[in-house]
Each structure stands twice: as C-alpha cells, then as structure tokens.
Short mmCIF file of C-alpha atoms in Angstrom, two decimals:
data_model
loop_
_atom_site.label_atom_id
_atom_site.label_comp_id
_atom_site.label_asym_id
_atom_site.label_seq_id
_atom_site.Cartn_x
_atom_site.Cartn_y
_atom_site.Cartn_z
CA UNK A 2 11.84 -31.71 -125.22
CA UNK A 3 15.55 -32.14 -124.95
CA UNK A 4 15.48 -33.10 -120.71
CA UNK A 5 12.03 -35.64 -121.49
CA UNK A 6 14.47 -37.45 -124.54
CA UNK A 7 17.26 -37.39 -122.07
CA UNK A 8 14.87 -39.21 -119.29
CA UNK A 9 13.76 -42.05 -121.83
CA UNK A 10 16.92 -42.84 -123.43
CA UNK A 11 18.12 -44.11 -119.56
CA UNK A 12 15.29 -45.41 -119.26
CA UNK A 13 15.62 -47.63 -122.43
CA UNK A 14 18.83 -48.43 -120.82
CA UNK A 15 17.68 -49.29 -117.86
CA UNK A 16 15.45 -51.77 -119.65
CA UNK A 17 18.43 -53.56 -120.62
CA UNK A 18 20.42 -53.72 -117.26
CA UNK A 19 18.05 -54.50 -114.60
CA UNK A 20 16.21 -57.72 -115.89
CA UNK A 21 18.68 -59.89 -113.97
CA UNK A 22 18.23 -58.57 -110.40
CA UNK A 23 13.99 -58.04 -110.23
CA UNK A 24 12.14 -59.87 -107.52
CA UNK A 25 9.18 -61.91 -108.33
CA UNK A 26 6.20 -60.91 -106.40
CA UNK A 27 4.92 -63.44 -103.53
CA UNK A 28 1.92 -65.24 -104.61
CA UNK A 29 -0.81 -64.93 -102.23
CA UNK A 30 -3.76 -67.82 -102.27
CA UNK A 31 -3.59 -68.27 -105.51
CA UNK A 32 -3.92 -64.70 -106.91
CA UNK A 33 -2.23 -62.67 -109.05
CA UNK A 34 0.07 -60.09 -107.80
CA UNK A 35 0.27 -56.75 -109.35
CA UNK A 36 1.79 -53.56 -107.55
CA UNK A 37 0.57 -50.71 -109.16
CA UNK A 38 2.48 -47.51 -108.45
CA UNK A 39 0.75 -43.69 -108.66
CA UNK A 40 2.10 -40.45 -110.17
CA UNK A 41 2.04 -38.54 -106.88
CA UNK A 42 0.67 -39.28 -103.48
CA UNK A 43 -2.72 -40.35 -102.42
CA UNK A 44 -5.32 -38.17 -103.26
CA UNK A 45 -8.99 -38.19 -104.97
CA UNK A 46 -7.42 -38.47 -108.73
CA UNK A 47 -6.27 -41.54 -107.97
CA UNK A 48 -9.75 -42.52 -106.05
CA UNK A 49 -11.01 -45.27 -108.12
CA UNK A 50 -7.70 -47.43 -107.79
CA UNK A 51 -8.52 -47.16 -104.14
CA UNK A 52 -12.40 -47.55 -104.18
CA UNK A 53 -11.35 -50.83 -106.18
CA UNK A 54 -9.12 -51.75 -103.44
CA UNK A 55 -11.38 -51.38 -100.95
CA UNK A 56 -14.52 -53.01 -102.40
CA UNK A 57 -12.88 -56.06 -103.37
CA UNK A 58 -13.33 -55.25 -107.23
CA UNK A 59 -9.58 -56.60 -107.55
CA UNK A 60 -9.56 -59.14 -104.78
CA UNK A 61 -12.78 -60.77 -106.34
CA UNK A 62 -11.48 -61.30 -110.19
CA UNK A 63 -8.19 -62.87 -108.82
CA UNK A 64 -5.87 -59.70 -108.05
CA UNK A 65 -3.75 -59.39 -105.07
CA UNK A 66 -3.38 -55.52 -105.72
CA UNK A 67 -0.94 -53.27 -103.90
CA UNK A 68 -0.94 -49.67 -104.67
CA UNK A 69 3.20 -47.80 -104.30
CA UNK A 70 2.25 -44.31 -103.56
CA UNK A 71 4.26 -42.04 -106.09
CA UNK A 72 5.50 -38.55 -104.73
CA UNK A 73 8.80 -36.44 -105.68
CA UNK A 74 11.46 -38.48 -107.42
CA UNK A 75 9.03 -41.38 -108.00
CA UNK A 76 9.78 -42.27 -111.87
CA UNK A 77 6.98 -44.58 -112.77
CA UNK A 78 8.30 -46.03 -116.11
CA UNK A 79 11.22 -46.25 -114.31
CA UNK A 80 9.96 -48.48 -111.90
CA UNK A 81 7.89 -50.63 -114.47
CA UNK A 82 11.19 -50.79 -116.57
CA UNK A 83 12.96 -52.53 -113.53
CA UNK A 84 10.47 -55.05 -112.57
CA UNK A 85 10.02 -52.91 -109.18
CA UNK A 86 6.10 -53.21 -110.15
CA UNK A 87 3.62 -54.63 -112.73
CA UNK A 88 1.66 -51.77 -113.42
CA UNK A 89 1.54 -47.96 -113.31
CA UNK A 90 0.03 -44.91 -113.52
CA UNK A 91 1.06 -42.40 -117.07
CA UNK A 92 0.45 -38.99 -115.60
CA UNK A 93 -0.32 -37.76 -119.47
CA UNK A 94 0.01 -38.66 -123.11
CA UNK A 95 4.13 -37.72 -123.69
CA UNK A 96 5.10 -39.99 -121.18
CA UNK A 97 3.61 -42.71 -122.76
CA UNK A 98 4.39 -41.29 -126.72
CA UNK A 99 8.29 -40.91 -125.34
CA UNK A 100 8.51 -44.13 -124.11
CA UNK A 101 6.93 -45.57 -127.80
CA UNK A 102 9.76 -43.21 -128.79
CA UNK A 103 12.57 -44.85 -127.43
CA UNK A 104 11.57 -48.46 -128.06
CA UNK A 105 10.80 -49.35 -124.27
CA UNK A 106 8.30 -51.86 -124.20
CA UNK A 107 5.78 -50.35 -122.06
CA UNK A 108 2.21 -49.45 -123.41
CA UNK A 109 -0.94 -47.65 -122.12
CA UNK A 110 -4.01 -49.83 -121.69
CA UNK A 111 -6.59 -47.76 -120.58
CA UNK A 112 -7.14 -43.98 -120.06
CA UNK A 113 -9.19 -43.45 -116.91
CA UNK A 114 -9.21 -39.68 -117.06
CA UNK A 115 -10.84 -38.58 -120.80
CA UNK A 116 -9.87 -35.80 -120.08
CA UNK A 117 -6.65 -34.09 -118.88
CA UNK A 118 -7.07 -32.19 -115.34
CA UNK A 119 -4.60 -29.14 -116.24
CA UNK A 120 -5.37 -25.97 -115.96
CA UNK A 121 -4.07 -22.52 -116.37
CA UNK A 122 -5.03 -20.57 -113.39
CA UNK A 123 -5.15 -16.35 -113.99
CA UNK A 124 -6.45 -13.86 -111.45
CA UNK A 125 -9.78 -12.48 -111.43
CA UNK A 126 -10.25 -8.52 -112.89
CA UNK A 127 -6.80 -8.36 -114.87
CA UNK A 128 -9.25 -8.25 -118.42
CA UNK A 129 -8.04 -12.05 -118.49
CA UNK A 130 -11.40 -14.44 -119.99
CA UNK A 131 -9.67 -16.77 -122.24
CA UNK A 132 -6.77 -18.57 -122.32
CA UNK A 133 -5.42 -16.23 -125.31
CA UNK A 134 -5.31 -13.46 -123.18
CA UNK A 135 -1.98 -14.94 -121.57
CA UNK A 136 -0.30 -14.40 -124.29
CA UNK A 137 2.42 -11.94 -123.15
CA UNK A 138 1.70 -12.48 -119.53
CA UNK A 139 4.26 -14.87 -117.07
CA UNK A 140 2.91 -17.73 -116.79
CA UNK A 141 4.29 -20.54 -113.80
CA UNK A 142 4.88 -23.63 -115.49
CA UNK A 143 7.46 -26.76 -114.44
CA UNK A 144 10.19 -28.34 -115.85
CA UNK A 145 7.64 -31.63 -116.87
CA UNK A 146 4.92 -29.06 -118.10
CA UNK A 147 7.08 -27.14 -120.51
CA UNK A 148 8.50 -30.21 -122.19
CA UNK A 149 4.43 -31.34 -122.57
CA UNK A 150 0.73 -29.23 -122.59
CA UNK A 151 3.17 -25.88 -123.03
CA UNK A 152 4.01 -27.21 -126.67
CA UNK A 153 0.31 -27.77 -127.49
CA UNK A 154 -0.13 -24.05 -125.96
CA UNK A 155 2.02 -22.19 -127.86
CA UNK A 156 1.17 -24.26 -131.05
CA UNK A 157 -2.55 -22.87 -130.66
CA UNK A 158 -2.67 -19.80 -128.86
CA UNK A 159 1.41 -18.54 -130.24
CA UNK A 160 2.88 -18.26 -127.11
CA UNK A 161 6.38 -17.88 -126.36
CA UNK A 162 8.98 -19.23 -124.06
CA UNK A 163 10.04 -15.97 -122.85
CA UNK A 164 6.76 -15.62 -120.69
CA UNK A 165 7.45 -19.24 -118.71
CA UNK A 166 8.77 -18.70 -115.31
CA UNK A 167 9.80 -21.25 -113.02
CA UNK A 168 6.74 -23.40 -110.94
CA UNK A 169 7.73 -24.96 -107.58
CA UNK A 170 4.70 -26.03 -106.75
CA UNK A 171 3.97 -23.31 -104.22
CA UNK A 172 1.23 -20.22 -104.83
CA UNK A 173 2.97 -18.04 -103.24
CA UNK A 174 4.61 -16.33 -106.92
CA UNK A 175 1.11 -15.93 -108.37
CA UNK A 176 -0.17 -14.41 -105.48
CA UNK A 177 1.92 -11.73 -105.29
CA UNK A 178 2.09 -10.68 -108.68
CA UNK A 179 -1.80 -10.01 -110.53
CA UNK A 180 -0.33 -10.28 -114.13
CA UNK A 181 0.92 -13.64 -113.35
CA UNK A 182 -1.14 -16.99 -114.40
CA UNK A 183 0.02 -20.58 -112.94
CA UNK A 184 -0.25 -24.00 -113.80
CA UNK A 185 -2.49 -26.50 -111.85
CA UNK A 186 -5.04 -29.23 -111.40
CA UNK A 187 -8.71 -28.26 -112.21
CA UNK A 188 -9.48 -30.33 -108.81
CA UNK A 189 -6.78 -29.11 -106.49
CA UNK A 190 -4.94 -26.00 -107.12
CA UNK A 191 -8.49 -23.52 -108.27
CA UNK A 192 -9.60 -24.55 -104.51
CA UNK A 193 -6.94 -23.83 -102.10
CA UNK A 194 -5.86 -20.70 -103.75
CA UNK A 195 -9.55 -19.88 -102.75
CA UNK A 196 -9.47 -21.68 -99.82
CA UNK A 197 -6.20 -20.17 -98.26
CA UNK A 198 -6.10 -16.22 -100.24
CA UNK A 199 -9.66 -15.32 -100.56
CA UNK A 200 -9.44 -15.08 -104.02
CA UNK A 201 -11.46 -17.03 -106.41
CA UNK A 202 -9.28 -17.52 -109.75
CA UNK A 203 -9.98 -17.71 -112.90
CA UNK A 204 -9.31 -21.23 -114.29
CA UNK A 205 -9.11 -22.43 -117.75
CA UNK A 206 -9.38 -26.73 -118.41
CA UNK A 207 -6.89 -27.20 -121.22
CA UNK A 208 -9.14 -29.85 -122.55
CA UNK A 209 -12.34 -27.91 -122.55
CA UNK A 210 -10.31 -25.86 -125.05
CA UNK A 211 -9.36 -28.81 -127.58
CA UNK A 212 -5.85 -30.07 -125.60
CA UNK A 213 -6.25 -33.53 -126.84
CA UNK A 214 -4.21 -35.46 -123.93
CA UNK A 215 -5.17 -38.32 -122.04
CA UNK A 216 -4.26 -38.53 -118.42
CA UNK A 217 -3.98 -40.98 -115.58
CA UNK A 218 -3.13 -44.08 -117.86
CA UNK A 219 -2.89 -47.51 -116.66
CA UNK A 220 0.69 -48.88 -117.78
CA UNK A 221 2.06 -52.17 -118.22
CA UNK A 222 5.36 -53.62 -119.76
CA UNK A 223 4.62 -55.64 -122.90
CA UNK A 224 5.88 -59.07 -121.05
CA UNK A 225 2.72 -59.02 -118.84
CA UNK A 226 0.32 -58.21 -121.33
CA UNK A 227 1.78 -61.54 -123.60
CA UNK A 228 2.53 -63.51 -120.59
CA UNK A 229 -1.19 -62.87 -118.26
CA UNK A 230 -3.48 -60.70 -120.76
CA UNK A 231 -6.29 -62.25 -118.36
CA UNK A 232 -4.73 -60.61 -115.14
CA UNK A 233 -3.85 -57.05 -117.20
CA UNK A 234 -8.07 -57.17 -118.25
CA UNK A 235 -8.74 -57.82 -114.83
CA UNK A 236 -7.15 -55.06 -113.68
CA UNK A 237 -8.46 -52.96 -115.98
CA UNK A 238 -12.19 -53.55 -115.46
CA UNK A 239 -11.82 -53.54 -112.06
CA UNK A 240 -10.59 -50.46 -111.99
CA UNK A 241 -13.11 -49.07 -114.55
CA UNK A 242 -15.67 -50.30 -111.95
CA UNK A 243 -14.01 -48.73 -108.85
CA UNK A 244 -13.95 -45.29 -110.86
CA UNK A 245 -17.65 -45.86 -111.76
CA UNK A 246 -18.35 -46.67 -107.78
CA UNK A 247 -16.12 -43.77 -106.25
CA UNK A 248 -17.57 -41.45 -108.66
CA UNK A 249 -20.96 -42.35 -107.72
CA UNK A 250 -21.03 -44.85 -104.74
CA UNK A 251 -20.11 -43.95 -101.37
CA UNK A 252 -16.54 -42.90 -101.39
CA UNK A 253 -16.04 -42.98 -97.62
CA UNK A 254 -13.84 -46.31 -97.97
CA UNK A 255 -11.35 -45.14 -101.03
CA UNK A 256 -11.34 -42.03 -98.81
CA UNK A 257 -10.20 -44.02 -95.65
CA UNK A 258 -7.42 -45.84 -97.77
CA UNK A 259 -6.13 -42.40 -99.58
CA UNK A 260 -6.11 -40.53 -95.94
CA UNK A 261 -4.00 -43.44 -94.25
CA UNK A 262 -1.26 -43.67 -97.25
CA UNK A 263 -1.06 -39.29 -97.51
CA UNK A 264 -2.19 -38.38 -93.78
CA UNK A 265 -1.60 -34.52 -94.93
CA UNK A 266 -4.58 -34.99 -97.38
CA UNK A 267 -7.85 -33.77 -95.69
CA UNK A 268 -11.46 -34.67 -96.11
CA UNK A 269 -12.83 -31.01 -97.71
CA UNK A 270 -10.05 -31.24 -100.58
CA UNK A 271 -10.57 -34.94 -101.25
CA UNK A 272 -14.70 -34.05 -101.23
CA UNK A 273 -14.28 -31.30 -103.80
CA UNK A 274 -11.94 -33.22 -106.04
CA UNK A 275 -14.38 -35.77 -106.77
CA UNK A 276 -17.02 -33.23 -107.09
CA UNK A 277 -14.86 -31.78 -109.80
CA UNK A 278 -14.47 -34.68 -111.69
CA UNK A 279 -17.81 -34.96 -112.04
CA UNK A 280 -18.76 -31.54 -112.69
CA UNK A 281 -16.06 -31.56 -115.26
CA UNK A 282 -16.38 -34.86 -117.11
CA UNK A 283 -12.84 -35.53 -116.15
CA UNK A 284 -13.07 -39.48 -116.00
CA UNK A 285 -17.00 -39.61 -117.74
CA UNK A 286 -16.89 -37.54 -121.25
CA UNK A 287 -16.10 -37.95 -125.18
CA UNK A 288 -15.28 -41.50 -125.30
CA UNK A 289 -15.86 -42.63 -122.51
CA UNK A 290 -19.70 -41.78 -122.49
CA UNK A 291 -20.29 -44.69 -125.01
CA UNK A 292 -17.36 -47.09 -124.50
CA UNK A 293 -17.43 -46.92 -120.75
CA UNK A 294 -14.38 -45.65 -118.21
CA UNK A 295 -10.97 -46.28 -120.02
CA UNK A 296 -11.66 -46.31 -123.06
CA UNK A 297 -8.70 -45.19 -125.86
CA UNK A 298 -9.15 -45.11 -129.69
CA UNK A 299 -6.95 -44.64 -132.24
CA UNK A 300 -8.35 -41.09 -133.42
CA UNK A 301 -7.81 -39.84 -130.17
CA UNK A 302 -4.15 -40.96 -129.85
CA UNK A 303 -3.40 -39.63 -133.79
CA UNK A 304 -4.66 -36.19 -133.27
CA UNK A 305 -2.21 -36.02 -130.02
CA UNK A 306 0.72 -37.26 -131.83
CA UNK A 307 -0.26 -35.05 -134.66
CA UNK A 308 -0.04 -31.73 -132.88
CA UNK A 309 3.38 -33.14 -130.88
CA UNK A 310 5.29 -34.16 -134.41
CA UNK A 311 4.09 -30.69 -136.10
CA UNK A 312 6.28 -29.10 -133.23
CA UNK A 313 8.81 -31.16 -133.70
CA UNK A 314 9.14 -33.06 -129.95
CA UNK A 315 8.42 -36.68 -132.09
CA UNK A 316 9.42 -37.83 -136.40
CA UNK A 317 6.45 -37.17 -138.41
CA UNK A 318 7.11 -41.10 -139.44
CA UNK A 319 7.65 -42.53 -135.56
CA UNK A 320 4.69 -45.27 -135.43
CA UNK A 321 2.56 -43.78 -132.35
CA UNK A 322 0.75 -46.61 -132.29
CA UNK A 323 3.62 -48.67 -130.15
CA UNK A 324 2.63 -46.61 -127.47
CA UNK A 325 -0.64 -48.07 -126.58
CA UNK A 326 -2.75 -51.14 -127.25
CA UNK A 327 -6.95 -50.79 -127.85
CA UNK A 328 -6.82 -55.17 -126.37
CA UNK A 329 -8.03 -54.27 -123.09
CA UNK A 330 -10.98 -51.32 -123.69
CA UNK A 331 -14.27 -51.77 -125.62
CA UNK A 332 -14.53 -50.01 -128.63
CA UNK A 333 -15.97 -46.34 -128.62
CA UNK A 334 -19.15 -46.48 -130.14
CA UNK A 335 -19.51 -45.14 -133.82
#
C-alpha cells in the first residue's frame, strides 16, 4: 500500500498549493458548470455519463456538463484537488478510503456501479473452476491492482505475493503461458481474448464472490457540495437517469458521443459491454435494486473498510466515514 500512501500524501499537498492559480469555469446561460473527468477513455462503463449528455438529462436540470476523458497519467483526485474540474470519476473504493485517509477533502456521492467490474481471467481446461484454484498459479496483476482487490484476495482465498507478475495491459503474457491467470474487466478483457485468440476464458467477477468494492464513483471536493449541494444532486440524478436510459433506452446517442472522444473504440465491444452490465448486475444489483442507481449505505462502506484495516493498508480507528457522504442517494430500502 506503500506507492497508493505515497500518491495521497502529494496529493494532500497539492490541496494546499494550487488553490491560488484554479480557473473558474465560464458560465454558460445561466447554468452551472461542472467538468467531470473519467478514469480511462471513452468506453461503455462510462455510458450513462454520456447517455446523460446526450439526452439533455444535465442540460435540462441546469448543468452545463463537460466530460475530460481520463486515459494513462490522468490522476483524477488530482485533478479535483487542483480545481482543474468539479467532479470525477473514483475508479474503486481505496481511492476514495485513501483520500479520507489523508484528510483531502474529497468525498464519494454516489456509486453507479454496485458492483465492481474486476475479474480474474484463467484459461479454460487447466482444472481451474474457482477462484481458489489460483492459489499457487501467476497471476497478471498492476501496480494499482496489487495495492487494492489483491489485498481482499489474499485475505480470503491466502494468496501470496510471490505468484503476482507484472500486468501491462497487453494479453499477450497470458496467452502464452496456460498456468497463467490475468486481471481484467468482466465487460472488456473476457471478450477480446475471445475475440482475437479463439479461446473462451474462464472468468471469475470478484464481486460475485463477496469483494465488497464499489466502483465508478461520482467525486466531488467538499467546497462544492457546501457551496451548490443543488448542482452536486443534479448531477447525480441525472446521471442515475442516463444509466437507467443507456442501460435500457436506445444507446445509439451515448454510443455516438463515446466513439467521437475514443475513435479506437468500436461498435461490437461497446454493444457487449452494456450487455454485460446487464447480464451481470454491474450498475442494477444489491442496493441498488431498492434505492435506485447510486445508491451507497453505510454497511456497505464498513464491511470494505473492515476487510482493508484487518490487512493493515488503513488504522483500525481511521473514521471511514470522511470518505463519502449518503446527502445525495436515497436510502436503501430496509
């Protein structure tokens, strides 16, 4: 956890240093401004930002929305920490615990996906049917992932850091070794290993097996949320609404948007995303089923920081709940 500690104590320094020298957004006709910047670039995960864009779901409860497309190097909280942009996207639950950690005042307001899109991806006929039977093999993990669901993996399942090798984002490893498993995204990597090798993986959803992790968080510094709580609401249930419509609406627009900002994303892989995240409850589960798209509770958020403080990344004392705020989201139902 040593490199993720590292990251948020600049950050917390950058909080500091760069107040001075942000640039006020231009107010357009009377709406709000909010730049929203993504954890990677374009693609179907981040759909219902853009289906929201599209339809107007922003636009018509006072929002002049513009979404920064993330990709390598992109540090969101960095970005939020700087004034560069109002809100963000938390690619998973330590981002947001490490910046409750450090004392930068950021917080999650919403979780769009209920549940966390990682996956470990294994070849098919090596006796592999469950995510214990890794244990022992390499397994292809980043820098980010070690330092996050690998700690909730070797909590539950006793694996060890000797079988992490290094993951650089390309397949090409795990190909050519059977006995190796790889990291990935339920609704991105499973597909064009198949796609591309012939091969059709076995893949195992962290949080089918009890990971507790949110994912694709909507972020905003704690000055926005005191100084426009109407405009941070407003962004969240228009967003909650564009997930609802992409999910189930006619997707072509969102599509249109996502294809224009990544032109290297194609129509098959964006089509099969969103089927996944349907097929897989990734936005539309748990939660969310009764309290609608977004939804966060504070169970949910204690069992994370529960299994991330018996392992030692956070102080069993730290007080999670700085990391998030339940204002925005109706309640899960009882």
């Amino acid at each position: 956890m040593k490199l993720l500690r590292l990251a948020a104590v600049a950050l917390a320094a950058l909080v500091c240093a760069c107040s001075p020298a942000k640039q006020e957004p231009p107010i357009q006709a009377g709406r709000t401004t909010i730049r929203f910047a993504t954890d990677w670039r374009a693609q179907a995960e981040h759909g219902g930002f853009y289906q929201a864009l599209a339809s107007g779901e922003y636009a018509k409860r006072g929002l002049d929305v513009q979404i920064v497309q993330g990709g390598p190097g992109v540090n969101v909280p960095q970005l939020l920490a700087s004034g560069a942009v109002e809100a963000g996207m938390g690619s998973n639950s330590f981002i947001v615990m490490n910046l409750a950690q450090e004392g930068v005042p950021v917080k999650a307001v919403a979780a769009i996906m209920q549940k966390d899109p990682q996956v470990l991806i294994a070849h098919p006929g090596q006796g592999i049917e469950k995510i214990a039977d890794l244990k022992g093999h390499p397994i292809l993990l980043s820098d980010a992932s070690v330092s996050a669901f690998w700690v909730w993996l070797k909590a539950k399942y006793d694996f060890t850091d000797d079988q992490v090798r290094k993951y650089t984002f390309n397949a090409a490893p795990f190909l050519a070794d059977k006995r190796v498993a790889q990291q990935g995204y339920v609704t991105s990597e499973p597909y064009t290993i198949e796609k591309t090798a012939g091969i059709k993986p076995k893949v195992f959803l962290l949080a089918d097996e009890g990971y507790p992790g949110y994912a694709t968080m909507i972020l905003v510094p704690d000055s926005l949320i005191a100084k426009d709580p109407a405009a941070v609401k407003a962004f969240v249930e228009a967003t909650a609404q564009g997930w609802k419509d992409y999910l189930h609406g006619d997707p072509r627009a969102a599509d249109a948007l996502i294809r224009q900002d990544n032109p290297e994303m194609t129509q098959d892989i964006l089509d099969q995303a969103r089927e996944k995240l349907k097929s897989y409850g990734i936005v539309e589960s748990g939660d969310a089923l009764a309290g609608g798209i977004g939804v966060m509770t504070d169970a949910r958020w204690a069992q994370f920081f529960e299994v991330a403080a018996s392992q030692g990344v956070y102080p069993k004392d730290m007080d999670f709940k700085r990391a998030y705020t339940l204002q925005f989201v109706a309640p899960a139902a009882k």
